[in-house]
mmCIF file of C-alpha atoms in Angstrom:
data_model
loop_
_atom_site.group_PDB
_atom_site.id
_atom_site.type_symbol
_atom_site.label_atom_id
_atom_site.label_comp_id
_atom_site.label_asym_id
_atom_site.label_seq_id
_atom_site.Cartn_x
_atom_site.Cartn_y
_atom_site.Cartn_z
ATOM 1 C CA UNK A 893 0.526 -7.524 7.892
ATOM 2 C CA UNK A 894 3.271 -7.496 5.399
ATOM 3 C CA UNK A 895 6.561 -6.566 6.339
ATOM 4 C CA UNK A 896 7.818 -3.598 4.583
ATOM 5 C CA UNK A 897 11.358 -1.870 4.339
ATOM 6 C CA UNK A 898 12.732 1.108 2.589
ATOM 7 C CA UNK A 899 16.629 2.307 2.928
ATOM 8 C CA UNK A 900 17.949 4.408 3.344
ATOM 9 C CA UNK A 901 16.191 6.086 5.939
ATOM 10 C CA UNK A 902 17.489 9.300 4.966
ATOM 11 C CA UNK A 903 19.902 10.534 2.234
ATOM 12 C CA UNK A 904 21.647 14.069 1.974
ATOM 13 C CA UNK A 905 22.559 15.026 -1.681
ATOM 14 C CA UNK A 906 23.911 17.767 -3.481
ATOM 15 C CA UNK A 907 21.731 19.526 -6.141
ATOM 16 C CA UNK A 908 22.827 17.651 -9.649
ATOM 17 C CA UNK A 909 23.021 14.362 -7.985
ATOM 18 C CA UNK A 910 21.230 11.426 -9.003
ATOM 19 C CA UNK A 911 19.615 8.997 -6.628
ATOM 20 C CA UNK A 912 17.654 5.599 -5.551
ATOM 21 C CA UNK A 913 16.101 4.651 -2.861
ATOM 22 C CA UNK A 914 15.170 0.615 -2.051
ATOM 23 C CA UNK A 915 11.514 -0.961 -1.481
ATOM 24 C CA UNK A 916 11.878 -4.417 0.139
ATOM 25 C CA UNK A 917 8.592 -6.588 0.612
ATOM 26 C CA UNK A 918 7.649 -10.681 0.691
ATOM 27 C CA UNK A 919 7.155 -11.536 -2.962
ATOM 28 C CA UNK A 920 4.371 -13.745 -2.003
ATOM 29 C CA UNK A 921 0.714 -12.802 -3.373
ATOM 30 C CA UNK A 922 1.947 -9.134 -4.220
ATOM 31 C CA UNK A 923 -0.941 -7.882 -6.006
ATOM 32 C CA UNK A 924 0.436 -3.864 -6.459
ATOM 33 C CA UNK A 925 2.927 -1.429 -4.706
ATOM 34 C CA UNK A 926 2.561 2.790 -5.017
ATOM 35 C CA UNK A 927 4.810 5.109 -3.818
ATOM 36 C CA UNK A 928 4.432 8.295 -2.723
ATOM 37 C CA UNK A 929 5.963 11.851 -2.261
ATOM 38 C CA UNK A 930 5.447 13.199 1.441
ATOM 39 C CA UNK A 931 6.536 16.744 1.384
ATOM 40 C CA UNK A 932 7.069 18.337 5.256
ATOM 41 C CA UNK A 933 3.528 20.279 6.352
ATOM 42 C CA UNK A 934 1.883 18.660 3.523
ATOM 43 C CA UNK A 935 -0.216 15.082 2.327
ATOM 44 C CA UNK A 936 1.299 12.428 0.770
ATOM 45 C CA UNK A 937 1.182 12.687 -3.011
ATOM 46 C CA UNK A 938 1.045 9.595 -5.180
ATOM 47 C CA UNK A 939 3.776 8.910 -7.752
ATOM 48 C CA UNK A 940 2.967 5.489 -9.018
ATOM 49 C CA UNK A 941 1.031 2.877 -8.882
ATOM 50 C CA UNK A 942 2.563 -0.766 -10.310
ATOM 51 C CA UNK A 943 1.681 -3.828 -10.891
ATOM 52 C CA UNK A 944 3.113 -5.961 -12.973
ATOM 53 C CA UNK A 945 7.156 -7.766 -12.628
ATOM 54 C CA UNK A 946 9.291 -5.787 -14.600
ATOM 55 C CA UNK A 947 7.009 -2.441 -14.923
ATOM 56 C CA UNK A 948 8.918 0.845 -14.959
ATOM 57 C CA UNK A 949 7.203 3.995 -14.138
ATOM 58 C CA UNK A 950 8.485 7.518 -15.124
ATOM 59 C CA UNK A 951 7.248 11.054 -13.920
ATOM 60 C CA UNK A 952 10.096 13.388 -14.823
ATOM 61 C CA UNK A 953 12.963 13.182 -13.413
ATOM 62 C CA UNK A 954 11.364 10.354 -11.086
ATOM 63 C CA UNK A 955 11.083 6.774 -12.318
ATOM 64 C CA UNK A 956 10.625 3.341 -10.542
ATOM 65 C CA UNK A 957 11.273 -0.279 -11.182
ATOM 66 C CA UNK A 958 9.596 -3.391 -9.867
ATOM 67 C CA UNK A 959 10.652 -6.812 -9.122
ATOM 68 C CA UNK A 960 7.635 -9.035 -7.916
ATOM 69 C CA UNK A 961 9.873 -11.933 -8.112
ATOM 70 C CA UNK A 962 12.699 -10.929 -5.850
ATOM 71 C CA UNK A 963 10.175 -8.579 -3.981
ATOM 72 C CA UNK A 964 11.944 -5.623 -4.481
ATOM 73 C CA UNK A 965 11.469 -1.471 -6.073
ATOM 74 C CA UNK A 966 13.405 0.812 -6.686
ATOM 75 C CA UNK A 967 12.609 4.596 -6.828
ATOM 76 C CA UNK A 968 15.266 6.643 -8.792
ATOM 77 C CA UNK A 969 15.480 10.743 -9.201
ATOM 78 C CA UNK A 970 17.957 11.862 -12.167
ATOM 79 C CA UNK A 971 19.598 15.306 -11.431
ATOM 80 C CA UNK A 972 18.259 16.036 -7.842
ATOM 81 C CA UNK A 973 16.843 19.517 -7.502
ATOM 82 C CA UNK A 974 16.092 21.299 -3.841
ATOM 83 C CA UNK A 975 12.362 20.690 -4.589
ATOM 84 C CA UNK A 976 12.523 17.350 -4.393
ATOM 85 C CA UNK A 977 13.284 16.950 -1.089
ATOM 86 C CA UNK A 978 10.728 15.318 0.744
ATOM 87 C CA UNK A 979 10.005 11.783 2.621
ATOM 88 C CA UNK A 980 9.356 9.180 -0.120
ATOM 89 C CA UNK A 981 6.777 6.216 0.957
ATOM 90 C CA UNK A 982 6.409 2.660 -1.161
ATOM 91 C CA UNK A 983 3.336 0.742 0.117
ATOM 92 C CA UNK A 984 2.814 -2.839 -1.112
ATOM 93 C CA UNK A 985 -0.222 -4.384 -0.976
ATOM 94 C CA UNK A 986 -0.882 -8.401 -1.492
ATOM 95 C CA UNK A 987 -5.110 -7.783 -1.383
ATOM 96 C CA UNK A 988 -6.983 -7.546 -4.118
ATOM 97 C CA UNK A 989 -7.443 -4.019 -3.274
ATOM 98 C CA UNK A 990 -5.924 -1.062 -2.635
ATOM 99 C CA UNK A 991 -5.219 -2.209 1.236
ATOM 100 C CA UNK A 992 -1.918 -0.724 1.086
ATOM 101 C CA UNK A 993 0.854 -1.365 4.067
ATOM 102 C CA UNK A 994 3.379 1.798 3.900
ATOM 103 C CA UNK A 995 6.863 1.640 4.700
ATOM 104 C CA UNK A 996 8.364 4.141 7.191
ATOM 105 C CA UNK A 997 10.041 6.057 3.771
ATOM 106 C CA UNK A 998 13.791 7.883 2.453
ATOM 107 C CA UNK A 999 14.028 11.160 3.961
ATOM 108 C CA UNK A 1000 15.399 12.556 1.195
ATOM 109 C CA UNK A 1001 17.454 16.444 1.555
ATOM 110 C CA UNK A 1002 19.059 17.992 -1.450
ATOM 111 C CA UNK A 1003 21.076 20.854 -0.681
ATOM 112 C CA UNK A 1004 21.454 24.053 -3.037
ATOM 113 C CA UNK B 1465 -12.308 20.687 -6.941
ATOM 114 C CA UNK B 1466 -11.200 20.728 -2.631
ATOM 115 C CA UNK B 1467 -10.030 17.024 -2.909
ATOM 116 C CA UNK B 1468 -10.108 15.552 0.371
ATOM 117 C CA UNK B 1469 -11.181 17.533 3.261
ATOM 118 C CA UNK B 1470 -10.267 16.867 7.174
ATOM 119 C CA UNK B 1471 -11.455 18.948 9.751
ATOM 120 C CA UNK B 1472 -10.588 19.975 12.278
ATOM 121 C CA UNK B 1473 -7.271 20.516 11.523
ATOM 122 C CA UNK B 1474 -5.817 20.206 15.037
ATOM 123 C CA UNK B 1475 -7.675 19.187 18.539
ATOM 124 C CA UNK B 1476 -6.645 19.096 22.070
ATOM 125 C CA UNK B 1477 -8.487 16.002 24.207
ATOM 126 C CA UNK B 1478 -8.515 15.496 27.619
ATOM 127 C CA UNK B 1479 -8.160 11.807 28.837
ATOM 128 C CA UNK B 1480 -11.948 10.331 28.172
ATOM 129 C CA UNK B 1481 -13.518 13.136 25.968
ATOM 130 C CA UNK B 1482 -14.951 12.043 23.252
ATOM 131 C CA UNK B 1483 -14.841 13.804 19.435
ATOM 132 C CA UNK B 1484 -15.353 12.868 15.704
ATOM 133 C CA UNK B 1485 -13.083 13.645 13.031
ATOM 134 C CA UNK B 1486 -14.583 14.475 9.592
ATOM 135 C CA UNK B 1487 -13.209 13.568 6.234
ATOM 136 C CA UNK B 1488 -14.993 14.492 3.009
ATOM 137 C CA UNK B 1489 -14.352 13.980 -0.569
ATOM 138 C CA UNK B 1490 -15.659 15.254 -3.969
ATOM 139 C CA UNK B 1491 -14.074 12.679 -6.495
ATOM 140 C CA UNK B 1492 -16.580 10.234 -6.655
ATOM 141 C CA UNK B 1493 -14.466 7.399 -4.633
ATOM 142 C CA UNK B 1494 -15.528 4.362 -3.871
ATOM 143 C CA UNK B 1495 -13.128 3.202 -0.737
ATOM 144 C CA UNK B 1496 -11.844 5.530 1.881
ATOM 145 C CA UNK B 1497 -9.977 5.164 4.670
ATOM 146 C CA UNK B 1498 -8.339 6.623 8.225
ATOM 147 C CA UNK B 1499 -4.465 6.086 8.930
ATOM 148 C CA UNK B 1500 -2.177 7.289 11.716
ATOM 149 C CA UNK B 1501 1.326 8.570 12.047
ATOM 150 C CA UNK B 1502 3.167 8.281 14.932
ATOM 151 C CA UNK B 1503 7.061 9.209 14.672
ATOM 152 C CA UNK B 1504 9.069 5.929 13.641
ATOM 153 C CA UNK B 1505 6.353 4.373 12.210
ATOM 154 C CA UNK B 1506 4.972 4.082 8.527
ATOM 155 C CA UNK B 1507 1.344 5.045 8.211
ATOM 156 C CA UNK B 1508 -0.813 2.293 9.946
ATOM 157 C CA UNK B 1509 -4.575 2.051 8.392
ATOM 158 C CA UNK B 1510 -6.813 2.097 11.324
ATOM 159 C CA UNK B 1511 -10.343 1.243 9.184
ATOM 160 C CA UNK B 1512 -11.861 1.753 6.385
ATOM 161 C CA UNK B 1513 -14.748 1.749 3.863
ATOM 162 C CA UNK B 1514 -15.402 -0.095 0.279
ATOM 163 C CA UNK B 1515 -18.587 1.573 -0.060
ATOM 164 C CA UNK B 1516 -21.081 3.967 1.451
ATOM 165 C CA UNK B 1517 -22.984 1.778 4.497
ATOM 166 C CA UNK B 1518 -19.915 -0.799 5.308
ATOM 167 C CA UNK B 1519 -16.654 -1.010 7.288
ATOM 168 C CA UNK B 1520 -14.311 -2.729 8.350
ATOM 169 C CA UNK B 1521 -11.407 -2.854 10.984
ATOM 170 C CA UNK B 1522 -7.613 -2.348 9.816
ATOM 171 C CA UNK B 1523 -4.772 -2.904 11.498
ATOM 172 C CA UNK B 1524 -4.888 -0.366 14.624
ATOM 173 C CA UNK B 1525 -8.981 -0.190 14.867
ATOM 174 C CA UNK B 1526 -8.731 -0.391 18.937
ATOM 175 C CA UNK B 1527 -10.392 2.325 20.300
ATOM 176 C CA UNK B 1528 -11.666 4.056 17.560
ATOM 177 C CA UNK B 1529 -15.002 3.960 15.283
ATOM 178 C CA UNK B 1530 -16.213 5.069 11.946
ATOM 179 C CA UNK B 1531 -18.907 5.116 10.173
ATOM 180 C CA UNK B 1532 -19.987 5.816 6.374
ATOM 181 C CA UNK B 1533 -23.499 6.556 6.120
ATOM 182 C CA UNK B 1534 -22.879 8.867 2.404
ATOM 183 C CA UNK B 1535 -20.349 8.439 0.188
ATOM 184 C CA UNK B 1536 -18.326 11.037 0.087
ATOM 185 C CA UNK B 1537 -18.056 11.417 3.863
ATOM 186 C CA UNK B 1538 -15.637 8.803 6.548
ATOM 187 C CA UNK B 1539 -16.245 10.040 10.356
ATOM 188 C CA UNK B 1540 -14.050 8.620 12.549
ATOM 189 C CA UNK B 1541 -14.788 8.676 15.665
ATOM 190 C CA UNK B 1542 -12.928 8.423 19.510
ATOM 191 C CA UNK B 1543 -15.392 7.338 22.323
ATOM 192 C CA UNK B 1544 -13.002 7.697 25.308
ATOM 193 C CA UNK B 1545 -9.800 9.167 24.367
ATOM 194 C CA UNK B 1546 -6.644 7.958 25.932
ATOM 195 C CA UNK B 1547 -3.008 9.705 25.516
ATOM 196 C CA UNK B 1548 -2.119 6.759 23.328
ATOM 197 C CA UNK B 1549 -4.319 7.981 20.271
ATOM 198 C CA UNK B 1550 -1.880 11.618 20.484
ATOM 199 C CA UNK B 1551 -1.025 11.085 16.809
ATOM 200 C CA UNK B 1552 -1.591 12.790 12.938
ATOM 201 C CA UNK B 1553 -4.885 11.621 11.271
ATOM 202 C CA UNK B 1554 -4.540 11.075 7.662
ATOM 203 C CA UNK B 1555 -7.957 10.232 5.515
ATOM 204 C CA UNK B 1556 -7.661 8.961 2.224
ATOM 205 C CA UNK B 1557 -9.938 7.882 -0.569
ATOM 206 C CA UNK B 1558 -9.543 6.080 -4.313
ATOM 207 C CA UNK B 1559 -11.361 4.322 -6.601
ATOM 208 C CA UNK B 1560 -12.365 0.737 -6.731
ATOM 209 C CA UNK B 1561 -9.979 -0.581 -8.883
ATOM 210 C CA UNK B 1562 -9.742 -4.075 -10.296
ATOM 211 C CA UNK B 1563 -6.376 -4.920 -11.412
ATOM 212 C CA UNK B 1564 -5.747 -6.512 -14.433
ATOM 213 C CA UNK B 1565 -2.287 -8.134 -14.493
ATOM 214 C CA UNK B 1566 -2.297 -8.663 -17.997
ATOM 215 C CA UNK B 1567 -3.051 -5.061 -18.687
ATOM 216 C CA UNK B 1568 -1.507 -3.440 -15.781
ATOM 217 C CA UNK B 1569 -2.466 -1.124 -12.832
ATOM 218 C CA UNK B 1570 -5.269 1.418 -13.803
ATOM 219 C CA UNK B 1571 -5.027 3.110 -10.073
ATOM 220 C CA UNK B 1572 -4.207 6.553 -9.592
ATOM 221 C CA UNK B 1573 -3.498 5.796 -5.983
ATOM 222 C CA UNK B 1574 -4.747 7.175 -2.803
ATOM 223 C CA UNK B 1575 -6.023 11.066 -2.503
ATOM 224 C CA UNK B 1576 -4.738 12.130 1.089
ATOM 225 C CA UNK B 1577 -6.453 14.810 3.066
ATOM 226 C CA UNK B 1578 -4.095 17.237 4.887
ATOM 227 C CA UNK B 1579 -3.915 15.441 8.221
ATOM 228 C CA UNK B 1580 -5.057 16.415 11.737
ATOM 229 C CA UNK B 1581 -3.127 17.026 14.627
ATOM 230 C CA UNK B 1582 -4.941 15.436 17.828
ATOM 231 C CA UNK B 1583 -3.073 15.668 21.658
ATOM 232 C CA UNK B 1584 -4.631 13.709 23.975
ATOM 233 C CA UNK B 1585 -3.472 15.547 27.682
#
């Protein structure tokens, strides 16, 4: 089972504020990591999926880096709004299919 | 299109009834698959399924049993329930997706169903 970390576990930000959140895993046989938007009373929603060292994702004001070397993601939001507050998941996966292990997520609040 | 579909949506158990949770899908998926949350903890994949007919465990399958006998339905079911299995059921599905460094992921990711409360008294 790989061993997954994300910090912070929660952040509190002001509307405006930009943000990033950290994906640690073991670099060894990564195959592909997603991440995923968990808003409360709802299902997980998938943001990206990546693969390669070096990729950067973008979705809006949401984008993502990955180092497969290091073993490392980031997950960055540019001018936080209220509506992106939710729990944020990265799952890594070193199988060569989508046998992802999730992290426990950022908790992520913006206030108004 | 309904996505992926759990029901029931919430269940009270007594210690060492039994029940079946139901999770159907309309996109065609190939793999599917049953995680739990429990407070603390990141989702933890209990089985899943690669194709309609197979299985296999994942990493919290004690206790529990599935089965996939079409496609676009995962059952997953609780023989004797114990307070330990108190939890939210998430099912998921995706493709089959072979990745091709050179080229990149071609994934979407995982389609989550809305979850189901169980309490196991």
């Amino acid at each position: 089972i790989l061993n997954v970390e994300q910090s912070p576990q929660s952040l509190h930000v002001q509307e405006g504020d930009s943000t990033n959140f950290t994906c640690s895993f073991p670099s060894s046989n990564f195959y592909a990591l997603h991440w995923y938007r968990w808003e409360t009373a709802k299902s997980p929603e998938a943001l990206f999926v990546m693969t390669l060292n070096g990729d950067e994702k973008k979705k809006g004001r949401i984008s993502a880096t990955l180092n497969t070397k290091e073993g490392y993601s980031y997950l960055y939001i540019k001018g936080s709004q209220p509506e992106d507050s939710a729990t944020y998941l990265c799952a890594p996966t070193n199988t060569g299919f989508q046998k992802l292990v999730f992290g426990t997520g950022t908790r992520l609040l913006v206030s108004p | 299109n309904a996505g992926v579909t759990q029901t029931p949506k919430f269940r009270v158990l007594k210690t060492g009834q039994s029940m079946t949770l139901l999770c159907a899908q309309d996109m065609n998926h190939e793999y599917m698959y049953w995680y739990r949350q429990d407070p603390g903890m990141g989702l933890r994949l209990i089985h899943y399924s690669v194709g309609e007919g197979t299985t296999a465990k994942g990493e919290v399958p004690d206790g529990y049993n599935v089965s996939r006998l079409k496609k676009q339905n995962f059952l997953l079911g609780l023989e004797s329930a114990a307070p330990s299995q108190t939890s939210v059921y998430f099912c998921a599905s995706s493709y089959f997706t072979v990745f091709r460094k050179a080229r990149g992921a071609t994934s979407d990711g995982y389609t989550f169903g809305s979850g189901t409360r169980l309490t196991v008294v």
